[in-house]
PDB file of N, CA, C and O in Angstrom, chain B, residues numbered from 101:
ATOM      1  N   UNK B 101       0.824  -1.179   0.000  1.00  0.00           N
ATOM      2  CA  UNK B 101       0.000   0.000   0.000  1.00  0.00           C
ATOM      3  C   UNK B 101       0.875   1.251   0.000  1.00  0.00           C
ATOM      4  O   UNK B 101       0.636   2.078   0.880  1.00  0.00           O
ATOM      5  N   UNK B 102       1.742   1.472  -0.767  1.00  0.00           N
ATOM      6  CA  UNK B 102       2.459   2.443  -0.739  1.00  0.00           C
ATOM      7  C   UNK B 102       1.872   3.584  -1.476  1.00  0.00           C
ATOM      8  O   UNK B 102       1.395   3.430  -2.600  1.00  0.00           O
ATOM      9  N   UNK B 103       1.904   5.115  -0.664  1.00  0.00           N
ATOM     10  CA  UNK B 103       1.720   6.146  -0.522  1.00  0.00           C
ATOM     11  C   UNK B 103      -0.159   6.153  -0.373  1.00  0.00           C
ATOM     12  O   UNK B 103      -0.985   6.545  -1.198  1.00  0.00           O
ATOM     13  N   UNK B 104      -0.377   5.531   1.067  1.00  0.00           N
ATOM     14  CA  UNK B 104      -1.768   4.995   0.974  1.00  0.00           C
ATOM     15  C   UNK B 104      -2.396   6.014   1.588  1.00  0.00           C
ATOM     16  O   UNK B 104      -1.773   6.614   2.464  1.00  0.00           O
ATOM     17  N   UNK B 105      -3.752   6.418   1.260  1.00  0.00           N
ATOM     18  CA  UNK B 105      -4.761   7.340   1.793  1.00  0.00           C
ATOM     19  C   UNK B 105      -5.770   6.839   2.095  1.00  0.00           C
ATOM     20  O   UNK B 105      -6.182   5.802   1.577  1.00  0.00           O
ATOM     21  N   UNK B 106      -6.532   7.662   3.250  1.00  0.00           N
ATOM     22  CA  UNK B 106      -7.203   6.886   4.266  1.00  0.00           C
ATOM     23  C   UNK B 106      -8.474   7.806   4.254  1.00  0.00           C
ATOM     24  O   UNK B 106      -8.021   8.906   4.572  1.00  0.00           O
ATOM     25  N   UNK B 107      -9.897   7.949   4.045  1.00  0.00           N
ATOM     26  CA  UNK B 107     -11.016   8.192   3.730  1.00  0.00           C
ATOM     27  C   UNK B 107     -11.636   7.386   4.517  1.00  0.00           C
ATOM     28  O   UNK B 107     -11.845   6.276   4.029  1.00  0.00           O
ATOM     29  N   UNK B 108     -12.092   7.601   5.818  1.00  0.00           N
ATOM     30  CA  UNK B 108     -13.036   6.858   7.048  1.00  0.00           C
ATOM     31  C   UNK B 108     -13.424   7.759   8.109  1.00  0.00           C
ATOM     32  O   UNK B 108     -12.896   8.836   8.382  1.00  0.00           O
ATOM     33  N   UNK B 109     -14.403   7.204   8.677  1.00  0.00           N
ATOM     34  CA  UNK B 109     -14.976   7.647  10.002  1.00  0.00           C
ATOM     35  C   UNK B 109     -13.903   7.635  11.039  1.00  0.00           C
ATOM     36  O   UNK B 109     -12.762   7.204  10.874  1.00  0.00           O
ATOM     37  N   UNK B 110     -14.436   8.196  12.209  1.00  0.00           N
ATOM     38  CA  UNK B 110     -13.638   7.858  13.455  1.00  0.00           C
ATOM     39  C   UNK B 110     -13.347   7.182  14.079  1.00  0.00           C
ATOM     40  O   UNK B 110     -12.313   7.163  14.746  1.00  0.00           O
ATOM     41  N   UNK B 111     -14.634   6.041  14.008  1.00  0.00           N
ATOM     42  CA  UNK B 111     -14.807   4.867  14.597  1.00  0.00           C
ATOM     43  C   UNK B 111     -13.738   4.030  13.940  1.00  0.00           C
ATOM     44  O   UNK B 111     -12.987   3.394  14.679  1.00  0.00           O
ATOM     45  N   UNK B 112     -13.584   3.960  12.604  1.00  0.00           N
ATOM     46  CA  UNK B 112     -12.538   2.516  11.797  1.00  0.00           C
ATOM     47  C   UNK B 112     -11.678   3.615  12.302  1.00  0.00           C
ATOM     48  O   UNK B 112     -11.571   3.530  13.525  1.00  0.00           O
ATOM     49  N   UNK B 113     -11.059   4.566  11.821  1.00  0.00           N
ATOM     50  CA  UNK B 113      -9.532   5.181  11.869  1.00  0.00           C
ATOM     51  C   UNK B 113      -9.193   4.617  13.468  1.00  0.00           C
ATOM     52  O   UNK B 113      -8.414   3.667  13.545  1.00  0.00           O
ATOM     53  N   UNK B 114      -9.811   5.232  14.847  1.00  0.00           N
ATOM     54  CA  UNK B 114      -9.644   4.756  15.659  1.00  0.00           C
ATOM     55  C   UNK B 114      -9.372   3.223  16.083  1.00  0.00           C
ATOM     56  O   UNK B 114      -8.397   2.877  16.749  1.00  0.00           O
ATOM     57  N   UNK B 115     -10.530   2.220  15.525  1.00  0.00           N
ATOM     58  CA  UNK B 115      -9.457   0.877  15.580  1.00  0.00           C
ATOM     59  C   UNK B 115      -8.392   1.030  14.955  1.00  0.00           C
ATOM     60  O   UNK B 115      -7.410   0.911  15.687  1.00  0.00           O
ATOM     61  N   UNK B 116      -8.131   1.282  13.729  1.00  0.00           N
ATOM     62  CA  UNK B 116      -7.086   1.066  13.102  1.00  0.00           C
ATOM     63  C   UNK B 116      -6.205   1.851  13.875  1.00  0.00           C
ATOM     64  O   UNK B 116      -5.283   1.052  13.711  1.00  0.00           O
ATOM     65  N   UNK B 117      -5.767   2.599  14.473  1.00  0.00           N
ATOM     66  CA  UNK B 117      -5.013   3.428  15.205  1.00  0.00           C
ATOM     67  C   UNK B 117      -4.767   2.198  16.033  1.00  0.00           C
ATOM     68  O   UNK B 117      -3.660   1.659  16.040  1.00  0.00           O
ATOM     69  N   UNK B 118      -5.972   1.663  16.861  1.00  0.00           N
ATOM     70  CA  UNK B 118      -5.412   1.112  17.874  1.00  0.00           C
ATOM     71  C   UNK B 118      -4.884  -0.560  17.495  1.00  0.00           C
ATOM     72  O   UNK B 118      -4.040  -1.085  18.222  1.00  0.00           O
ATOM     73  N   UNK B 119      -5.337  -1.146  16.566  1.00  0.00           N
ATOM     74  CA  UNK B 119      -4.438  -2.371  15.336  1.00  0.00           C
ATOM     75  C   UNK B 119      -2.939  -1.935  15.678  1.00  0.00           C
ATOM     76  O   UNK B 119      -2.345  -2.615  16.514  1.00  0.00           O
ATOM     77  N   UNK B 120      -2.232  -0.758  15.044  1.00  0.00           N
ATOM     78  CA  UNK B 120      -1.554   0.187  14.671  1.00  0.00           C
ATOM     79  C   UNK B 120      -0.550   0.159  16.083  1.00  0.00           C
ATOM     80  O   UNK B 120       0.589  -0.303  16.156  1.00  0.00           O
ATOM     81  N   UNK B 121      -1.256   0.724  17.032  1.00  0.00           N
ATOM     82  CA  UNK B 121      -0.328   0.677  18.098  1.00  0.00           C
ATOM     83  C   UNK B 121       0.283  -0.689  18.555  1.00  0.00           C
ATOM     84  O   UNK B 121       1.476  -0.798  18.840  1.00  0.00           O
ATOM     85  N   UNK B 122      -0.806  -1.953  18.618  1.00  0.00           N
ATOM     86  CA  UNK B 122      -0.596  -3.129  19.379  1.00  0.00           C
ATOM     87  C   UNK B 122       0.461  -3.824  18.064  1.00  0.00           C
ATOM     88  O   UNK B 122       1.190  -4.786  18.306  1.00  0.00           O
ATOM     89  N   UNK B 123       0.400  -3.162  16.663  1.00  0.00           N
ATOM     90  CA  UNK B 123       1.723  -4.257  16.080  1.00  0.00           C
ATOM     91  C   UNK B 123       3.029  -3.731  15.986  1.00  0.00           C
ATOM     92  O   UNK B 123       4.055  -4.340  15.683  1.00  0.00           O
ATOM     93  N   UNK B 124       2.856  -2.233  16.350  1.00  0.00           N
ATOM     94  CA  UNK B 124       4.139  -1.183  16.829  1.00  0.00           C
ATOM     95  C   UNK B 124       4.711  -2.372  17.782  1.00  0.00           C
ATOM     96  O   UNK B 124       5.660  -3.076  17.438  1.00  0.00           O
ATOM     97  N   UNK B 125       3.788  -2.562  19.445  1.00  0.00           N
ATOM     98  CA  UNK B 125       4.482  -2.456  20.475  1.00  0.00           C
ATOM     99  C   UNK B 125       4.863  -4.063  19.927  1.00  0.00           C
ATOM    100  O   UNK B 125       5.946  -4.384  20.417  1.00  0.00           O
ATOM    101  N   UNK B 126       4.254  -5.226  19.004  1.00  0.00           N
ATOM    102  CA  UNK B 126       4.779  -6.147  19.261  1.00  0.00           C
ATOM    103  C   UNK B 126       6.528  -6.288  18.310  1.00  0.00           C
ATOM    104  O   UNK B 126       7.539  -6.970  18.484  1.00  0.00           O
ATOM    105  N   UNK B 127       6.130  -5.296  17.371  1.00  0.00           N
ATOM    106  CA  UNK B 127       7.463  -5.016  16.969  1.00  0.00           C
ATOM    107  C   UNK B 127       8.651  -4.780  17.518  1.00  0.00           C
ATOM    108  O   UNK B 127       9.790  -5.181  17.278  1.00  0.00           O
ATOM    109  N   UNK B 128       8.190  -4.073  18.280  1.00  0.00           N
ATOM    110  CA  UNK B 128       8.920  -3.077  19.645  1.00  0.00           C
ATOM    111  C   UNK B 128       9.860  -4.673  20.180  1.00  0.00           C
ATOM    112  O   UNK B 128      11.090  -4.652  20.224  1.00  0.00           O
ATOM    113  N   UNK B 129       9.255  -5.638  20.455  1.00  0.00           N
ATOM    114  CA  UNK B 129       9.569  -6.171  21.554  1.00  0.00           C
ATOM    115  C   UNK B 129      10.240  -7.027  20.900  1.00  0.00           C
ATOM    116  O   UNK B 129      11.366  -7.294  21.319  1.00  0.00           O
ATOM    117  N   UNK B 130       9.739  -7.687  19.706  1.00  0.00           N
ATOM    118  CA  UNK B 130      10.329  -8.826  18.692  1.00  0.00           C
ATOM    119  C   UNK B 130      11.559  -8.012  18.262  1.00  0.00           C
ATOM    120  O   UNK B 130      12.303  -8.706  17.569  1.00  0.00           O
ATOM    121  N   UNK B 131      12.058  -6.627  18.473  1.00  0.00           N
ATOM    122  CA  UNK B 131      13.403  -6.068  17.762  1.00  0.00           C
ATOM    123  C   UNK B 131      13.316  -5.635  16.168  1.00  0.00           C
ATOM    124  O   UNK B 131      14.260  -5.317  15.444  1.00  0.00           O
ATOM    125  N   UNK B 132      11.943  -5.712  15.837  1.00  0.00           N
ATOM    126  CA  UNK B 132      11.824  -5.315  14.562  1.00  0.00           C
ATOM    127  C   UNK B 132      11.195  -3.765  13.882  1.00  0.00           C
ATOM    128  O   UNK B 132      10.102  -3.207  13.983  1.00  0.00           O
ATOM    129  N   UNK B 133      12.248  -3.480  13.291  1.00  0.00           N
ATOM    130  CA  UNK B 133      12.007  -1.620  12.680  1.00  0.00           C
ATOM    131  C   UNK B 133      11.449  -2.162  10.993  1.00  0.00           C
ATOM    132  O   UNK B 133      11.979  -2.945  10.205  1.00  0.00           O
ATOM    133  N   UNK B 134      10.233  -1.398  10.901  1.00  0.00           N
ATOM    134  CA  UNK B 134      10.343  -1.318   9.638  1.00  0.00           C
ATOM    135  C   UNK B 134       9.153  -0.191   9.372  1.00  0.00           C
ATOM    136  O   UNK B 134       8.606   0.390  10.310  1.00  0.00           O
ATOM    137  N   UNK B 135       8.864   0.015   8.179  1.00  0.00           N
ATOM    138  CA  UNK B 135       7.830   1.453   7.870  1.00  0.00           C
ATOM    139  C   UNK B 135       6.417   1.143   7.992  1.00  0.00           C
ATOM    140  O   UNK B 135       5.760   0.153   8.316  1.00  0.00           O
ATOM    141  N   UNK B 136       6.172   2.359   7.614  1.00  0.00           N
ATOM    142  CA  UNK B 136       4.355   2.141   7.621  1.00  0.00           C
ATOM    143  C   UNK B 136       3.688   1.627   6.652  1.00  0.00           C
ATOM    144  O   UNK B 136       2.573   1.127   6.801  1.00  0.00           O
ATOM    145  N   UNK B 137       4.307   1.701   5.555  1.00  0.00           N
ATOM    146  CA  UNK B 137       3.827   0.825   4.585  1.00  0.00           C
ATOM    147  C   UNK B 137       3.550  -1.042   4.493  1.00  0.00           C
ATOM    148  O   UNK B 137       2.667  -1.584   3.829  1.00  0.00           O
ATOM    149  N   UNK B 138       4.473  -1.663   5.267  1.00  0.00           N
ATOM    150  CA  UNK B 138       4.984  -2.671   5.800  1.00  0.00           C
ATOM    151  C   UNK B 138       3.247  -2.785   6.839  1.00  0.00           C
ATOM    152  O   UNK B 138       2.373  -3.649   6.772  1.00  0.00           O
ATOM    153  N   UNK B 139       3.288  -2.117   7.301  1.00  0.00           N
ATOM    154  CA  UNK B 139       2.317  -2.146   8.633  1.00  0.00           C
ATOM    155  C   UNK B 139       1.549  -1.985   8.567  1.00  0.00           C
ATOM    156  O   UNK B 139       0.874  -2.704   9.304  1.00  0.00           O
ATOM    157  N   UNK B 140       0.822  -1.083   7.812  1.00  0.00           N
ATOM    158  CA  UNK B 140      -0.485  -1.218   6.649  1.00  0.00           C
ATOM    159  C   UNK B 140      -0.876  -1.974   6.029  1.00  0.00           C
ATOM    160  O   UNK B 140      -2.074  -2.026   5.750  1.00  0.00           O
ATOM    161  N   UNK B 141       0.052  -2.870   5.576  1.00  0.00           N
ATOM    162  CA  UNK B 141       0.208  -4.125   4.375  1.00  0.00           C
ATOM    163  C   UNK B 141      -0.425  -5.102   5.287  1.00  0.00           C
ATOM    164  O   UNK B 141      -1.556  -5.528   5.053  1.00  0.00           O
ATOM    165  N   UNK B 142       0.281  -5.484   6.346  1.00  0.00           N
ATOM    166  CA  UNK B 142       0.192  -6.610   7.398  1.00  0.00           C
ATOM    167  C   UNK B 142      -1.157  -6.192   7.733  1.00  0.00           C
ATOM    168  O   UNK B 142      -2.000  -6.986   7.316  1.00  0.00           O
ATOM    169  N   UNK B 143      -1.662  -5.104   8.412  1.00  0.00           N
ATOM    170  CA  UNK B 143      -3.004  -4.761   8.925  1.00  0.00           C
ATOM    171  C   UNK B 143      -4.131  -4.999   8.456  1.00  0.00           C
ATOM    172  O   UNK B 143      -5.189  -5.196   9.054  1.00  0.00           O
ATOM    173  N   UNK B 144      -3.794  -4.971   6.788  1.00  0.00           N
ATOM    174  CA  UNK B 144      -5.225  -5.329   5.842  1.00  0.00           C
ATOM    175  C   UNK B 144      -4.947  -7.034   5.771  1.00  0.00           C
ATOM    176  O   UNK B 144      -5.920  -7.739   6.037  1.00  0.00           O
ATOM    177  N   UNK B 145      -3.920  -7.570   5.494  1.00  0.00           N
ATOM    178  CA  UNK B 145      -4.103  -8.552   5.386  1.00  0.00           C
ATOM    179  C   UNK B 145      -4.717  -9.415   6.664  1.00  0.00           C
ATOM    180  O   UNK B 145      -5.278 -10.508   6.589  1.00  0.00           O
ATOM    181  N   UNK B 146      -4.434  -8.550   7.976  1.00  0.00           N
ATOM    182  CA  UNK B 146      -4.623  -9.373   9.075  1.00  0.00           C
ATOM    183  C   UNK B 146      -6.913  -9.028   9.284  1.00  0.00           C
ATOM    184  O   UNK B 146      -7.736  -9.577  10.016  1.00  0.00           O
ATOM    185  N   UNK B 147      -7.058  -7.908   8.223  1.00  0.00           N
ATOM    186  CA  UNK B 147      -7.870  -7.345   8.767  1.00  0.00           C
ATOM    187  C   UNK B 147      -8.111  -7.031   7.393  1.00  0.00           C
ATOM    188  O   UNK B 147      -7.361  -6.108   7.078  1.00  0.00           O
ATOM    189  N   UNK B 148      -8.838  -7.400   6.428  1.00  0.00           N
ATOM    190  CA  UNK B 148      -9.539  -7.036   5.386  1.00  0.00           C
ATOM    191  C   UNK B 148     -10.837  -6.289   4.710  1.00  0.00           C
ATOM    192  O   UNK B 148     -11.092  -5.604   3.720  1.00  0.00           O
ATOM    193  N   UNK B 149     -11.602  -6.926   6.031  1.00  0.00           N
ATOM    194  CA  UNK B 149     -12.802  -6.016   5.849  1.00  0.00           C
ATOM    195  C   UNK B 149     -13.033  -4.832   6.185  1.00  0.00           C
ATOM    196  O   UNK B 149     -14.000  -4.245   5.698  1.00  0.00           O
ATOM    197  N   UNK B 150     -12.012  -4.089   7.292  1.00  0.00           N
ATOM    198  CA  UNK B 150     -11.659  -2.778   7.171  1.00  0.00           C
ATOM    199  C   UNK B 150     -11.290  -1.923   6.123  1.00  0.00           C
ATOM    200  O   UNK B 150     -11.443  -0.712   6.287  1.00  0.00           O
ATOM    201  N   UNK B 151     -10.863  -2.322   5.149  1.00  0.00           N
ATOM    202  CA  UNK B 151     -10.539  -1.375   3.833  1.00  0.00           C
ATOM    203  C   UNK B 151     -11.129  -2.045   3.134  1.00  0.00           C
ATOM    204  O   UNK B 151     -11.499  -3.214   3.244  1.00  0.00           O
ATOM    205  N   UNK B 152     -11.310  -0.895   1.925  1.00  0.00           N
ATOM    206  CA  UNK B 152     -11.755  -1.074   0.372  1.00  0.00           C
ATOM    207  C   UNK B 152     -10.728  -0.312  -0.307  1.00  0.00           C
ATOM    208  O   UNK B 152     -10.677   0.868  -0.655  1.00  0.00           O
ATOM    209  N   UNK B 153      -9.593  -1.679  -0.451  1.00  0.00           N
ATOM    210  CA  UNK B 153      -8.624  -1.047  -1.985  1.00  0.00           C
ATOM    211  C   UNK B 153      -9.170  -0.533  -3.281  1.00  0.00           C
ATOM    212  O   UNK B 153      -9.869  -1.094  -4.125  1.00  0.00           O
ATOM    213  N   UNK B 154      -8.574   0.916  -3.212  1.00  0.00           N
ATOM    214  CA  UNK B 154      -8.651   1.158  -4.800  1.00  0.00           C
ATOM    215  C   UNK B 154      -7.172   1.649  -5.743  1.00  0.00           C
ATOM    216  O   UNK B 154      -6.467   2.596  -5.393  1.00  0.00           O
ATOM    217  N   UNK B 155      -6.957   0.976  -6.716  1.00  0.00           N
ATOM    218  CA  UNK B 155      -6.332   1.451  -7.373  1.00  0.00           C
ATOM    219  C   UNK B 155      -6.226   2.266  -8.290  1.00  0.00           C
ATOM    220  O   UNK B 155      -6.804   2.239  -9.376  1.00  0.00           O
ATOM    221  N   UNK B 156      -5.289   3.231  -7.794  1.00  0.00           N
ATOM    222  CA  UNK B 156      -5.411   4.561  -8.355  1.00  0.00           C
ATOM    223  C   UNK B 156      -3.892   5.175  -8.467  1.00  0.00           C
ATOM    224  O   UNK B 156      -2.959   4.726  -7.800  1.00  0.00           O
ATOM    225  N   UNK B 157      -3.789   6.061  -9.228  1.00  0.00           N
ATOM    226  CA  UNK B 157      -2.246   6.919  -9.225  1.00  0.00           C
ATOM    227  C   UNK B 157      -2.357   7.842  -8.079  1.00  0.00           C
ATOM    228  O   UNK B 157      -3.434   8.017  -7.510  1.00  0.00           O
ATOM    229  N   UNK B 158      -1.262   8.441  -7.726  1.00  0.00           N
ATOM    230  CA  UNK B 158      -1.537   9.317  -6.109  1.00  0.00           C
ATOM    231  C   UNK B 158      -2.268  10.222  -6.809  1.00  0.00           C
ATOM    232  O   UNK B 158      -3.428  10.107  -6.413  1.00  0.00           O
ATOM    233  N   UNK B 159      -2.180  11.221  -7.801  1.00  0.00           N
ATOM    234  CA  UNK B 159      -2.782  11.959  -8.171  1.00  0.00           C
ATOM    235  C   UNK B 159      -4.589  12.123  -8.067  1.00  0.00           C
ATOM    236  O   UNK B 159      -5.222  13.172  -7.942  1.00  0.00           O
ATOM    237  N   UNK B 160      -5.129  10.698  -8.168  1.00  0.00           N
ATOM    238  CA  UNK B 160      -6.622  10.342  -8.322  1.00  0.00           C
ATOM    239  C   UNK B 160      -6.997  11.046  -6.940  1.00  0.00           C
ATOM    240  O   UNK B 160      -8.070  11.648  -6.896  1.00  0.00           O
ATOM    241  N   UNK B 161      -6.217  11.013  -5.857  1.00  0.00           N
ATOM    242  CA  UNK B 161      -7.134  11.692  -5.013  1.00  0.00           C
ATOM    243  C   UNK B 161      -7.373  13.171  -5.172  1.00  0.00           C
ATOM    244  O   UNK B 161      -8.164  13.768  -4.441  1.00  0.00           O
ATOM    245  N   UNK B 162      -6.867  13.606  -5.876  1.00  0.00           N
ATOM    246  CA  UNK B 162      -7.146  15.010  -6.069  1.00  0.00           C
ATOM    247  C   UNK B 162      -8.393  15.620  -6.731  1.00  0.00           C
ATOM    248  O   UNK B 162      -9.140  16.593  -6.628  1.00  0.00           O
ATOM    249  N   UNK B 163      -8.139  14.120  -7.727  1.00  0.00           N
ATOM    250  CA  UNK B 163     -10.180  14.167  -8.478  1.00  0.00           C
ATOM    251  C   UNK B 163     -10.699  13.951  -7.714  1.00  0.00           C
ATOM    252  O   UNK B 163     -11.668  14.692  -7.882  1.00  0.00           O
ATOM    253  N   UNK B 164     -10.918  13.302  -6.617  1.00  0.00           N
ATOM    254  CA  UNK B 164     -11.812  12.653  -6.305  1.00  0.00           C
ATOM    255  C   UNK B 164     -12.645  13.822  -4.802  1.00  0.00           C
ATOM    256  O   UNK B 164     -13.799  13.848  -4.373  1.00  0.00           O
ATOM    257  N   UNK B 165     -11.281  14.697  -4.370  1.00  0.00           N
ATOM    258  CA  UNK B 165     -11.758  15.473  -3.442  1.00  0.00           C
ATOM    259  C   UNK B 165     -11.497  17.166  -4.083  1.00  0.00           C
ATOM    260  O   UNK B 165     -10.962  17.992  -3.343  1.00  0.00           O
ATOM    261  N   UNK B 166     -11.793  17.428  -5.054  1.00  0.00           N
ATOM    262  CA  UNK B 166     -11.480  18.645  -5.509  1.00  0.00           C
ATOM    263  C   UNK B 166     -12.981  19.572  -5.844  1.00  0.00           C
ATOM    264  O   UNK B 166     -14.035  19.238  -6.385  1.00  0.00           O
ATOM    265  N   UNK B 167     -12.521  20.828  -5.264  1.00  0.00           N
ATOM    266  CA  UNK B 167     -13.828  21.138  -4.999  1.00  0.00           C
ATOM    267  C   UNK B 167     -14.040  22.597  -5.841  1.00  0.00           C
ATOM    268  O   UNK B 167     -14.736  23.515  -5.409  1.00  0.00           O
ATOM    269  N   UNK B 168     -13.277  22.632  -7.177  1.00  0.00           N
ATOM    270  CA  UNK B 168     -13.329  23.611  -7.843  1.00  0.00           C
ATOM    271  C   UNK B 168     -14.682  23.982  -8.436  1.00  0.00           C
ATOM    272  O   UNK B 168     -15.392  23.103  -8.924  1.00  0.00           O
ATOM    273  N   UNK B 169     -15.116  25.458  -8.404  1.00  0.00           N
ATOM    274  CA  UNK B 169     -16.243  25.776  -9.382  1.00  0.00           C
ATOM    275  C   UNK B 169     -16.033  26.389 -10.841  1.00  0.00           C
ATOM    276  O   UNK B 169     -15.148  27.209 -11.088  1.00  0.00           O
ATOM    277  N   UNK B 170     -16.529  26.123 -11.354  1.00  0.00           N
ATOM    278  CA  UNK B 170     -16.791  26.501 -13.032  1.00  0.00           C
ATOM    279  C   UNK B 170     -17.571  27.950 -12.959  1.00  0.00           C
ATOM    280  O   UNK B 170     -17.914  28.520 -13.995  1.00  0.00           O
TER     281      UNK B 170
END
């Protein structure tokens, strides 16, 4: 999920925050550093029905939240 954007309520962001913390701290302890991308990756896979992948170029979010008038 690299350069991933996140479009949710409070309620999912908040689990996912708290997913987020508990595979930090088990990292923490197992001695393992690695990015957020890595940890995102693992999170959906551990946890799928929380997201809806879309594939898109980074750019697409800009269509998708752009709020120009004509």
């Amino acid at each position: 999920m690299p350069g991933g954007f996140f479009a949710v309520g409070s309620k999912i962001l908040s689990a996912l925050y708290a997913l987020q913390v508990r595979l930090v701290e088990e990292w923490m302890s197992s001695g393992i550093v690695d990015d957020n991308q890595t940890a995102y990756m693992l999170l959906y896979y551990k946890n799928p029905s929380m997201f809806r992948l879309v594939h898109a170029d980074w750019f697409d979010v800009f269509k998708l939240f752009n709020s120009e008038t004509s």
